[in-house]
PDB file of N, CA and C in Angstrom:
ATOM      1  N   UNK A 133      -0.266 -37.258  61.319  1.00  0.00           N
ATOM      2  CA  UNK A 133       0.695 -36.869  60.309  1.00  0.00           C
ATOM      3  C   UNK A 133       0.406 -37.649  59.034  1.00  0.00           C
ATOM      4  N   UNK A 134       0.101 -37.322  57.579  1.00  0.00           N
ATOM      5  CA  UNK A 134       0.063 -37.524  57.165  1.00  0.00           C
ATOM      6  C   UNK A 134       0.713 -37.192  55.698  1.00  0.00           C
ATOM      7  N   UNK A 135       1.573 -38.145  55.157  1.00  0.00           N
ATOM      8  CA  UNK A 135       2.725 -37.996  53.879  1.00  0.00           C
ATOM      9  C   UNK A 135       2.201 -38.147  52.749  1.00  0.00           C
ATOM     10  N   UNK A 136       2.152 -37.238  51.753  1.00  0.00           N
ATOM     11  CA  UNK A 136       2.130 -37.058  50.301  1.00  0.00           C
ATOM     12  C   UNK A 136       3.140 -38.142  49.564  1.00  0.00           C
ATOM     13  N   UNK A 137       2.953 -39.349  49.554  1.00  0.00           N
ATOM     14  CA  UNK A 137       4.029 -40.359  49.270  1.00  0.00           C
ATOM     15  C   UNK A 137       4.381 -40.411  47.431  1.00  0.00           C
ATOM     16  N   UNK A 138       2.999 -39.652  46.761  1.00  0.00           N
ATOM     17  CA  UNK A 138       2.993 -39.458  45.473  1.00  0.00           C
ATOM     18  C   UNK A 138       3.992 -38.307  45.002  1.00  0.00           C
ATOM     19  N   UNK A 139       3.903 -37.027  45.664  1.00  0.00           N
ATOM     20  CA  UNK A 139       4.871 -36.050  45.142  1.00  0.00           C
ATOM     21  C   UNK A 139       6.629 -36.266  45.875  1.00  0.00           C
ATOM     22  N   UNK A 140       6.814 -37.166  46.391  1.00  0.00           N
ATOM     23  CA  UNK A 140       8.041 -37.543  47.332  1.00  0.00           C
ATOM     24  C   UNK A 140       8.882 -38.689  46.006  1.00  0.00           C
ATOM     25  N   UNK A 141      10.192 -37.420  46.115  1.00  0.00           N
ATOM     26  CA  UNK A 141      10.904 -38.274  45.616  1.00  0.00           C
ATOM     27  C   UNK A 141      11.654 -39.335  45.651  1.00  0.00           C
ATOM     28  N   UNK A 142      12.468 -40.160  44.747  1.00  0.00           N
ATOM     29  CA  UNK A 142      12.813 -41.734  44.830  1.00  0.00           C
ATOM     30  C   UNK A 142      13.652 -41.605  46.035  1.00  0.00           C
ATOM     31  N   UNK A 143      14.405 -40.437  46.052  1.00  0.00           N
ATOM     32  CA  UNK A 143      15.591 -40.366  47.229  1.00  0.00           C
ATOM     33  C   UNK A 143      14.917 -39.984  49.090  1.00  0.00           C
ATOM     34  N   UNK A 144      13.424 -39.153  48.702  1.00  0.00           N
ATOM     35  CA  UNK A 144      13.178 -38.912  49.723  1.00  0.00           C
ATOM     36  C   UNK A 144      12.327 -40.252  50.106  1.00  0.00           C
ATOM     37  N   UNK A 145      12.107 -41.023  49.540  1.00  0.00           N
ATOM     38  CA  UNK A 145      11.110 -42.002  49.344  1.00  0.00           C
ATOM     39  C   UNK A 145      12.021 -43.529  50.404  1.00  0.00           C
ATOM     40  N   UNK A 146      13.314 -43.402  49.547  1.00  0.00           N
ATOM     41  CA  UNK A 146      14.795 -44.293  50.352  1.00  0.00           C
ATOM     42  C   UNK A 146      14.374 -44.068  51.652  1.00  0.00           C
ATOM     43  N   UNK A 147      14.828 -42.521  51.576  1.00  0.00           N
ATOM     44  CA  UNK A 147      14.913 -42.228  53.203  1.00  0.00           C
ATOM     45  C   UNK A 147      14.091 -42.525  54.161  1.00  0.00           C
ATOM     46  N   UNK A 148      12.722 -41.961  53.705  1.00  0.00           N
ATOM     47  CA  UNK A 148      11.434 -42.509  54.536  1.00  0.00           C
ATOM     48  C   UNK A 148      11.654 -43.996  54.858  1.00  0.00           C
ATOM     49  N   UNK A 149      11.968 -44.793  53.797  1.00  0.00           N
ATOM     50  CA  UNK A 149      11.598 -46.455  54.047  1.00  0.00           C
ATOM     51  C   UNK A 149      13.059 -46.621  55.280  1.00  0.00           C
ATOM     52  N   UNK A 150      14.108 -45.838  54.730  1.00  0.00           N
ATOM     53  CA  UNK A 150      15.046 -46.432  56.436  1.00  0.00           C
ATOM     54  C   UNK A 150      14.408 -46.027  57.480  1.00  0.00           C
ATOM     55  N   UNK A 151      13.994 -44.608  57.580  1.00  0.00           N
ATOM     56  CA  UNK A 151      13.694 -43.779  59.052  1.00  0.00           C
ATOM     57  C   UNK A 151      12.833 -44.881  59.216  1.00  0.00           C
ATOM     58  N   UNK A 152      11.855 -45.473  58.705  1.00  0.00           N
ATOM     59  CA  UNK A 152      10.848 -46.659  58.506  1.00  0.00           C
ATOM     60  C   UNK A 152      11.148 -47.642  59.808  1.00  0.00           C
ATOM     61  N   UNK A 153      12.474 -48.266  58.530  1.00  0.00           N
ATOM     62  CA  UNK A 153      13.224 -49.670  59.100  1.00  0.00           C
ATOM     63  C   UNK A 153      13.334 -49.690  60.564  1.00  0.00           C
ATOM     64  N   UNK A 154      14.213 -48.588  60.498  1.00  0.00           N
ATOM     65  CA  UNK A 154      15.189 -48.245  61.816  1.00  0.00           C
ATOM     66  C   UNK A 154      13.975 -47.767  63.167  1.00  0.00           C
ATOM     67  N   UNK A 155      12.945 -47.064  62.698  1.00  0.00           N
ATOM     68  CA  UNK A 155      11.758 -46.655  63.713  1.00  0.00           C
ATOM     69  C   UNK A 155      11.000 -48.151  64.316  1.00  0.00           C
ATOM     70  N   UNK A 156      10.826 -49.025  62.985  1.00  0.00           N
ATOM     71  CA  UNK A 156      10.404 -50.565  63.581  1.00  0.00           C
ATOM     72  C   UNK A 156      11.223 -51.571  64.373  1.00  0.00           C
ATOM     73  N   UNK A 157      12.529 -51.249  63.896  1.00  0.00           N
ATOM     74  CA  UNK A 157      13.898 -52.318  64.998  1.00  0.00           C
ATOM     75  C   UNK A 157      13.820 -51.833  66.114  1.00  0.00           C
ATOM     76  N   UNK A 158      13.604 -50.299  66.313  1.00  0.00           N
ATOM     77  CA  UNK A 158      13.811 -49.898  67.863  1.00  0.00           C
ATOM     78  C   UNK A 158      12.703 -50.378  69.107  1.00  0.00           C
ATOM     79  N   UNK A 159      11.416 -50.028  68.029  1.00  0.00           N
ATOM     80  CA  UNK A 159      10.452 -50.740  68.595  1.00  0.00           C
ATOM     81  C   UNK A 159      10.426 -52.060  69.029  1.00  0.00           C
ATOM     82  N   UNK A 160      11.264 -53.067  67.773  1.00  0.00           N
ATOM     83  CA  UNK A 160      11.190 -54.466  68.525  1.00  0.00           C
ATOM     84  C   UNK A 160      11.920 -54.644  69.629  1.00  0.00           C
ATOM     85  N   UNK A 161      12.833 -53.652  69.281  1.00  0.00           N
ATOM     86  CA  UNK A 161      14.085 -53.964  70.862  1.00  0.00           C
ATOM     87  C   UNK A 161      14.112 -53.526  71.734  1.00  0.00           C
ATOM     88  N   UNK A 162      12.803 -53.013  72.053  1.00  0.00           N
ATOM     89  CA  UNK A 162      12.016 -51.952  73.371  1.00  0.00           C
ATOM     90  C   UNK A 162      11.029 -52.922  73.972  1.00  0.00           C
ATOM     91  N   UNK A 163      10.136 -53.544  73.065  1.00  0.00           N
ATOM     92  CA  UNK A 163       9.615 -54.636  72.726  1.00  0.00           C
ATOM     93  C   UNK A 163      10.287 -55.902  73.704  1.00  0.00           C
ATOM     94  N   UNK A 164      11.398 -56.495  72.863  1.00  0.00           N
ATOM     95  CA  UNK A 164      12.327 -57.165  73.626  1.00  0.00           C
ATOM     96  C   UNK A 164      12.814 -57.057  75.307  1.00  0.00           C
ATOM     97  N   UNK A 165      13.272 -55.835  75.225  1.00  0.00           N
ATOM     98  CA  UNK A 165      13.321 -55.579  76.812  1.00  0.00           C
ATOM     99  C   UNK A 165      12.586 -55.979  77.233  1.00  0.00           C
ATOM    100  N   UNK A 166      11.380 -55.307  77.338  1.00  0.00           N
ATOM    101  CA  UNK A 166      10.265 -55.385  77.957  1.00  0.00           C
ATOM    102  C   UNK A 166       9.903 -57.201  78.475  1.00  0.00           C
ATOM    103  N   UNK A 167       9.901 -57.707  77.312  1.00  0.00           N
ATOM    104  CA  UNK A 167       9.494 -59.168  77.925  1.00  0.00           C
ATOM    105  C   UNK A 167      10.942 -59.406  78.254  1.00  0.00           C
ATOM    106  N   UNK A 168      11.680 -59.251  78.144  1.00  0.00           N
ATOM    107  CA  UNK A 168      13.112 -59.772  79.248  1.00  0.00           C
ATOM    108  C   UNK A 168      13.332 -59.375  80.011  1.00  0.00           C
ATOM    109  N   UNK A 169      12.449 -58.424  80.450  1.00  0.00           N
ATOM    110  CA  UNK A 169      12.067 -57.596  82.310  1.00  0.00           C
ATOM    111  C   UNK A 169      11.396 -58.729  83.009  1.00  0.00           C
ATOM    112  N   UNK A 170      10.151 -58.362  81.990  1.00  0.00           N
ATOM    113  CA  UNK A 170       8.964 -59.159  82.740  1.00  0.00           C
ATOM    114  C   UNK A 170       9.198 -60.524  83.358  1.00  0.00           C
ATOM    115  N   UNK A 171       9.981 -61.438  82.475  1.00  0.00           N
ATOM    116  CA  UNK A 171      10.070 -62.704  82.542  1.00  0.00           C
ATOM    117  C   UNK A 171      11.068 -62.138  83.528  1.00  0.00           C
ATOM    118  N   UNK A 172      11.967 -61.975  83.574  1.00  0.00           N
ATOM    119  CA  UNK A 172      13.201 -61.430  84.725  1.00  0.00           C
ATOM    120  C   UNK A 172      12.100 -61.432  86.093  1.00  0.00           C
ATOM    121  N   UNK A 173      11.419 -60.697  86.176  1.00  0.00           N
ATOM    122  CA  UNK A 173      10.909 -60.512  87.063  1.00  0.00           C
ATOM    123  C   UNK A 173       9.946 -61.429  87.826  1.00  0.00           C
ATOM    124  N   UNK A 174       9.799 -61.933  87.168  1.00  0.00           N
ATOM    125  CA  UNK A 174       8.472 -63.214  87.380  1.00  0.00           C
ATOM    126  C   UNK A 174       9.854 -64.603  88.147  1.00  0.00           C
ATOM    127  N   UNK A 175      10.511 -64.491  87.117  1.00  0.00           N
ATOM    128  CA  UNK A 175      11.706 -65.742  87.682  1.00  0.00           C
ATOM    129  C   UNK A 175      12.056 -65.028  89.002  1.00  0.00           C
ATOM    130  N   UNK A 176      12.493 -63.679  89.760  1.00  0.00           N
ATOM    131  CA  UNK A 176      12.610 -63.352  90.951  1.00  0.00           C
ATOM    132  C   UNK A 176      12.149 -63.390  92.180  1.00  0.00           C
ATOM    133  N   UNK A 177      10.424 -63.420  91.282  1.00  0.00           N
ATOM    134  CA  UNK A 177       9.440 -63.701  92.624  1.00  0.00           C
ATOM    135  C   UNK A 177       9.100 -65.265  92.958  1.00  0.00           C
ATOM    136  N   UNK A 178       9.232 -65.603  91.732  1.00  0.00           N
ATOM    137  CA  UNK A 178      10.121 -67.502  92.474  1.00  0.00           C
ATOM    138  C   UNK A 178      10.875 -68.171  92.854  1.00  0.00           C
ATOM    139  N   UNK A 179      11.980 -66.955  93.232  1.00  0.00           N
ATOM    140  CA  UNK A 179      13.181 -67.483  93.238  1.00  0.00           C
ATOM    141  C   UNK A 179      14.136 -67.841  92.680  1.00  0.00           C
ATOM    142  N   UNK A 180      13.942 -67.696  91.862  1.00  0.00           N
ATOM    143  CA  UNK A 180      15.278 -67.823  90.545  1.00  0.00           C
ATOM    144  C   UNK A 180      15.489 -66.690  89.832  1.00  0.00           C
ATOM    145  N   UNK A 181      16.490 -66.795  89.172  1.00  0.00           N
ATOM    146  CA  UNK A 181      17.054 -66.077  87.944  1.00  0.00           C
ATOM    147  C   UNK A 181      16.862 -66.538  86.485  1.00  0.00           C
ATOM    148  N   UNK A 182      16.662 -65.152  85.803  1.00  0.00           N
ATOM    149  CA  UNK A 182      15.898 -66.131  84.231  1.00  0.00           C
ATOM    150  C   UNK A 182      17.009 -67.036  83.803  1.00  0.00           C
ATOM    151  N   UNK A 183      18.145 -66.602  84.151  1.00  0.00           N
ATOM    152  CA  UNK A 183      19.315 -67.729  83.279  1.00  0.00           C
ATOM    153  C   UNK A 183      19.146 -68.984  84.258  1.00  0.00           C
ATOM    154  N   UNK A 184      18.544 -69.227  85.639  1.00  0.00           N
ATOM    155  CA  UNK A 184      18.413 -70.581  85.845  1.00  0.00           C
ATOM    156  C   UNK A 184      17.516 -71.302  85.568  1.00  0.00           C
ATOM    157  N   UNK A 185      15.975 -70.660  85.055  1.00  0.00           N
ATOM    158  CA  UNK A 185      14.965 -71.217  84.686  1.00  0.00           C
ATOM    159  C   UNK A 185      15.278 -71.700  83.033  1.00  0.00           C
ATOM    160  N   UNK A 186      16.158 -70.730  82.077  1.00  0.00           N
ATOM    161  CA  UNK A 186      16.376 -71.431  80.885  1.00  0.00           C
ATOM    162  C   UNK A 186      17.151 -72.339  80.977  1.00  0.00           C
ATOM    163  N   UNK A 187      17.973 -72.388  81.786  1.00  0.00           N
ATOM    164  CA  UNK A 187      19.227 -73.643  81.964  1.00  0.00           C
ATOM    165  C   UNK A 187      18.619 -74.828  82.226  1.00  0.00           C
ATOM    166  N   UNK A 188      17.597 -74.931  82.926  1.00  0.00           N
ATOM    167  CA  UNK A 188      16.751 -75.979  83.523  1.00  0.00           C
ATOM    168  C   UNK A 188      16.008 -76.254  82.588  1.00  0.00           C
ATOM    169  N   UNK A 189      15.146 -75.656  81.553  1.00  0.00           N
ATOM    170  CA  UNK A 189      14.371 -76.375  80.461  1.00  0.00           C
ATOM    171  C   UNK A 189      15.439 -76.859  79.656  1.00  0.00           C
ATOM    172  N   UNK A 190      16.533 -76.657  79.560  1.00  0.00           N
ATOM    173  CA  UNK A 190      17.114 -77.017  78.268  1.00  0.00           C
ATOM    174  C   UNK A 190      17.499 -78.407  79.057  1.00  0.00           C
ATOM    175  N   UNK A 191      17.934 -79.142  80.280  1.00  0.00           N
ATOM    176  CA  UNK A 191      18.403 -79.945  80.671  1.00  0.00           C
ATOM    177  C   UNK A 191      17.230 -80.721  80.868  1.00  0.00           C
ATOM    178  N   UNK A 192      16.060 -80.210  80.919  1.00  0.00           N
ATOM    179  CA  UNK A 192      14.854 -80.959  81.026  1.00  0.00           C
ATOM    180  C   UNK A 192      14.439 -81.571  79.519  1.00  0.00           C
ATOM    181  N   UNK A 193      15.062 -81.482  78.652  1.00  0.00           N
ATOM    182  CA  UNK A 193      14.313 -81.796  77.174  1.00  0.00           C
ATOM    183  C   UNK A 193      14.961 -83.348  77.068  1.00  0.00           C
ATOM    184  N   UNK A 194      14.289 -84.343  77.504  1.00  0.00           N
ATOM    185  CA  UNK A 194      14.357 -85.846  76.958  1.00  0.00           C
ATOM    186  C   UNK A 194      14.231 -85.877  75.728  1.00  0.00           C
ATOM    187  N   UNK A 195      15.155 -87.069  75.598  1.00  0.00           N
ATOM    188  CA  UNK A 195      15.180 -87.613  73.875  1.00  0.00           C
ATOM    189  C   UNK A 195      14.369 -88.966  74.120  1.00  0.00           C
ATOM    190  N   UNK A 196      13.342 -89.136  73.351  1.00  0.00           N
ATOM    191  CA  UNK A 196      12.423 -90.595  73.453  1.00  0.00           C
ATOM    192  C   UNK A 196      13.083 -91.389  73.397  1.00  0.00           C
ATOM    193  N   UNK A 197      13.403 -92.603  74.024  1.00  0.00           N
ATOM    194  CA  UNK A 197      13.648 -93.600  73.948  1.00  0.00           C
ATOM    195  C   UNK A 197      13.737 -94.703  72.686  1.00  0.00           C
ATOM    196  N   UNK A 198      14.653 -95.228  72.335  1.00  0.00           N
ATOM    197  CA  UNK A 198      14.214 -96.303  71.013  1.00  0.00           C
ATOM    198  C   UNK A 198      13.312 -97.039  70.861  1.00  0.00           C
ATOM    199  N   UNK A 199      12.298 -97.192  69.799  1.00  0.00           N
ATOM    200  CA  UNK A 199      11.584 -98.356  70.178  1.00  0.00           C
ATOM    201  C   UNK A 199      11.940 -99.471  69.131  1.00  0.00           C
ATOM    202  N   UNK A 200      12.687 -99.300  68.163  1.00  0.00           N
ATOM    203  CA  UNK A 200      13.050 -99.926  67.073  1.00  0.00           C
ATOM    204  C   UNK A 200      14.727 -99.952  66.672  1.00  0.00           C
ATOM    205  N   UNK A 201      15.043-100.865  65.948  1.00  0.00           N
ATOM    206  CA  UNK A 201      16.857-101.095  66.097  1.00  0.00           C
ATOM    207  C   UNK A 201      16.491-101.711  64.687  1.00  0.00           C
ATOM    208  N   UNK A 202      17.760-101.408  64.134  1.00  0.00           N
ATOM    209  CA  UNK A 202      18.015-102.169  62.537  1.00  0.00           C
ATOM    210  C   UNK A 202      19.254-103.416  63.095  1.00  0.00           C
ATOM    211  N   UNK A 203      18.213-104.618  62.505  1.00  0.00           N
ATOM    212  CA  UNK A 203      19.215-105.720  62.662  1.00  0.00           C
ATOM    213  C   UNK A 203      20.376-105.908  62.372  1.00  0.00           C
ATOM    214  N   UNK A 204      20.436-105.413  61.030  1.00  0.00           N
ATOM    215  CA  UNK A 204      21.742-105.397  59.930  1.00  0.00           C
ATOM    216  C   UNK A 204      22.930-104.204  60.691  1.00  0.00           C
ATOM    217  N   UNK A 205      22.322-103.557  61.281  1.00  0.00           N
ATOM    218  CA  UNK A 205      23.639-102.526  62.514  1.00  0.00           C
ATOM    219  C   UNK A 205      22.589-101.733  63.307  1.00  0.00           C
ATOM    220  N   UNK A 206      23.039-102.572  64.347  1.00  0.00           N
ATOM    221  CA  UNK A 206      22.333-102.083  65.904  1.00  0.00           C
ATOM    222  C   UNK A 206      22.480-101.140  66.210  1.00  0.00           C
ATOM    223  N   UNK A 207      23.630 -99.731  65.675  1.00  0.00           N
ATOM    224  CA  UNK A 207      23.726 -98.779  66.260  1.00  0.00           C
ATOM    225  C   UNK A 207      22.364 -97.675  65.803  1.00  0.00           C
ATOM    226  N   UNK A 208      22.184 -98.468  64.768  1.00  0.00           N
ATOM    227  CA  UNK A 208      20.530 -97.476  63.763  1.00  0.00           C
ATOM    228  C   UNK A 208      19.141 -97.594  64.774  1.00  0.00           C
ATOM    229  N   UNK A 209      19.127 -96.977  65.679  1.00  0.00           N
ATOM    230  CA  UNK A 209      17.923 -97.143  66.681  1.00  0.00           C
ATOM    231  C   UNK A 209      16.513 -96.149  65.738  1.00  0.00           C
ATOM    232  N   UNK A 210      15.706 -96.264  66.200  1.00  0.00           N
ATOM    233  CA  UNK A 210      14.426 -95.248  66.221  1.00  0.00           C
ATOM    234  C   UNK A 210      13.368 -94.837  66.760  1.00  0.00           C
ATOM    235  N   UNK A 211      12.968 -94.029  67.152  1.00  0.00           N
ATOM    236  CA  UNK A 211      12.151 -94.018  68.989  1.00  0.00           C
ATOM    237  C   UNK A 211      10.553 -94.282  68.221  1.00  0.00           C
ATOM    238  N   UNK A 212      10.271 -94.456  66.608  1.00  0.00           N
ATOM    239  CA  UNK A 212       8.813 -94.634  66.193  1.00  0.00           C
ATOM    240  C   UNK A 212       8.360 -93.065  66.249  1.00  0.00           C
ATOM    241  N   UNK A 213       8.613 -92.008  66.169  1.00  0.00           N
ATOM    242  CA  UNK A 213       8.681 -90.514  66.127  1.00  0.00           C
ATOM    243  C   UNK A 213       9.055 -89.975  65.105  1.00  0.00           C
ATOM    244  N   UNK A 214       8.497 -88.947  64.628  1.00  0.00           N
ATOM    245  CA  UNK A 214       9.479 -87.994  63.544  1.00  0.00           C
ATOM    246  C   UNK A 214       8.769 -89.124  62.318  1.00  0.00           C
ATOM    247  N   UNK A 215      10.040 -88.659  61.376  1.00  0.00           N
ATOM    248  CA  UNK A 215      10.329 -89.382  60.017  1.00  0.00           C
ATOM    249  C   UNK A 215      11.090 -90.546  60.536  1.00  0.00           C
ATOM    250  N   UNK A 216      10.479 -91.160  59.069  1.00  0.00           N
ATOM    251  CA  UNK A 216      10.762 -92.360  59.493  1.00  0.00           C
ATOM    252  C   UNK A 216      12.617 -93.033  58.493  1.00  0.00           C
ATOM    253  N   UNK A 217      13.429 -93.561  59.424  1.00  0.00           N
ATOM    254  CA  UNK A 217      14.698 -93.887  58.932  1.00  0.00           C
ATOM    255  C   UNK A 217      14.382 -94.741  57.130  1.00  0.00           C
ATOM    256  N   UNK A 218      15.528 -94.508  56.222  1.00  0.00           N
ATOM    257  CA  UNK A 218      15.525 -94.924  55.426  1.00  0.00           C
ATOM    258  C   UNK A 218      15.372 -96.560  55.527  1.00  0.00           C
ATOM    259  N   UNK A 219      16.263 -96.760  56.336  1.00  0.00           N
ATOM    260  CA  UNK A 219      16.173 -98.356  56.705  1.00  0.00           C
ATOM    261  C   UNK A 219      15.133 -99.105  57.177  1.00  0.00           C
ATOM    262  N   UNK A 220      14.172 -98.295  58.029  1.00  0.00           N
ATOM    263  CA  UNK A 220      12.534 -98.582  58.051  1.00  0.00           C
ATOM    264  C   UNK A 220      11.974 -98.568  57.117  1.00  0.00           C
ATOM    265  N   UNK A 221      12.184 -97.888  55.750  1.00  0.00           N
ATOM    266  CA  UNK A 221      11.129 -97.419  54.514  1.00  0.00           C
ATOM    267  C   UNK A 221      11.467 -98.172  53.833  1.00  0.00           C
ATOM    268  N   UNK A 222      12.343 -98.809  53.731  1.00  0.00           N
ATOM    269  CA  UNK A 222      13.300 -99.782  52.750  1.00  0.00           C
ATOM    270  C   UNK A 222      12.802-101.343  53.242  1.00  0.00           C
ATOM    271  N   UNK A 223      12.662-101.482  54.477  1.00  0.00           N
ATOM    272  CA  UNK A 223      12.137-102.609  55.150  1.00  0.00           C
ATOM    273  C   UNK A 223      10.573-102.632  54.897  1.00  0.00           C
ATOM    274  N   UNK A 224       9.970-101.391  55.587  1.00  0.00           N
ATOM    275  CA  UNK A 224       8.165-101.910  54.750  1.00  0.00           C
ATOM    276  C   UNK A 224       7.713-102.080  53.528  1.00  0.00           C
ATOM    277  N   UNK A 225       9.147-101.346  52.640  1.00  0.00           N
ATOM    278  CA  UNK A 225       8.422-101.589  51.118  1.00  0.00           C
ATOM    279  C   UNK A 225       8.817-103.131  51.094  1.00  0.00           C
ATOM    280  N   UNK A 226       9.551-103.412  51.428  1.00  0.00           N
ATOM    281  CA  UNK A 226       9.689-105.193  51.104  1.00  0.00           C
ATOM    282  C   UNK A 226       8.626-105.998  51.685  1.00  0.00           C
ATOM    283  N   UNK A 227       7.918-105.457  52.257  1.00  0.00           N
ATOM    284  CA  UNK A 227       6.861-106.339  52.775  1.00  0.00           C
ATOM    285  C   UNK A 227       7.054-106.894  54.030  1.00  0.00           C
ATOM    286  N   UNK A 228       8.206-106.561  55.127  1.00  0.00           N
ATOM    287  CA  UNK A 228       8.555-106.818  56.290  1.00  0.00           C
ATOM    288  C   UNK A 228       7.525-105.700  57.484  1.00  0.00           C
ATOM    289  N   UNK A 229       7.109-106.248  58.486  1.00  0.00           N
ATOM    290  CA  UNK A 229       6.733-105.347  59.839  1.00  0.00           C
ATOM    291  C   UNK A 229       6.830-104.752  60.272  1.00  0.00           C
ATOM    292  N   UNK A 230       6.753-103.282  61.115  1.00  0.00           N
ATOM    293  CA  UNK A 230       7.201-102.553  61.887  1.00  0.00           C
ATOM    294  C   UNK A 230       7.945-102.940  63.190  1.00  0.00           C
ATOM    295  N   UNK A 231       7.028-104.498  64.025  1.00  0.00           N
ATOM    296  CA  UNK A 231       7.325-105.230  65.105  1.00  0.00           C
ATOM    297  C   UNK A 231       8.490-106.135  64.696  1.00  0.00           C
ATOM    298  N   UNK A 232       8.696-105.902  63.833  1.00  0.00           N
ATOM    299  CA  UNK A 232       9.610-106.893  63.309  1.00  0.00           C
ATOM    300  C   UNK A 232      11.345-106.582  64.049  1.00  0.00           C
ATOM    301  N   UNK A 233      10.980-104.952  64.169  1.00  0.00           N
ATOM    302  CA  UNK A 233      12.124-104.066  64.473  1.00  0.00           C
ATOM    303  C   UNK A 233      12.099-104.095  66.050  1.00  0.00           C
ATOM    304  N   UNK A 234      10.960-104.416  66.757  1.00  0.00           N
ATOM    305  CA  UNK A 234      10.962-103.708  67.621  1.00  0.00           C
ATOM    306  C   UNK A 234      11.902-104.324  69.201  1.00  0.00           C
ATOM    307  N   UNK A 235      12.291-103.219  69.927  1.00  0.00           N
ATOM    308  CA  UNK A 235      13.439-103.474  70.884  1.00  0.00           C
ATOM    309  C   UNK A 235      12.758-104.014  71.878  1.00  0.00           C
TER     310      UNK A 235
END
């Protein structure tokens, strides 16, 4: 099938781009199913259910441990990960250690 998109007017032009929209959402959400079968199905033949295998990664996600504490208030921990706390950046520009912090 092929559309004359040059002689198509602004209004038929609208329309095309929804029938468009709406032809690509259905697809994703056919799409969607599909891997929420599959995975459905895969969790069955192991024994579970997909809502117990997501329940279980989410309870499985550890938070690193601190490896660093601000003297000035102990509750300011930092596991040495990520970005680094203002109170660390504020401490190396002065010319103080990283070990200096450490727990």
């Amino acid at each position: 099938m092929t559309v004359d998109l040059d002689t198509m007017s602004k209004d038929e032009l609208m329309k095309l781009r929804q029938d468009v929209d709406r032809a690509l959402n259905s697809v994703e959400e056919r799409r969607r199913a599909d891997a929420r079968a599959a995975a459905e199905k895969a969790a069955r033949e192991h024994g579970y259910s997909l809502d117990d295998v997501l329940a279980a990664q989410k309870k499985s996600g550890k938070k690193n441990p601190p490896k660093y504490r601000n003297p000035e208030d102990p509750t300011q921990t930092w596991s040495g990960r990520g970005r680094q706390p203002t109170w660390i950046k504020k401490a190396l520009e002065n010319g103080q250690a990283l070990d200096e912090f450490a727990i």
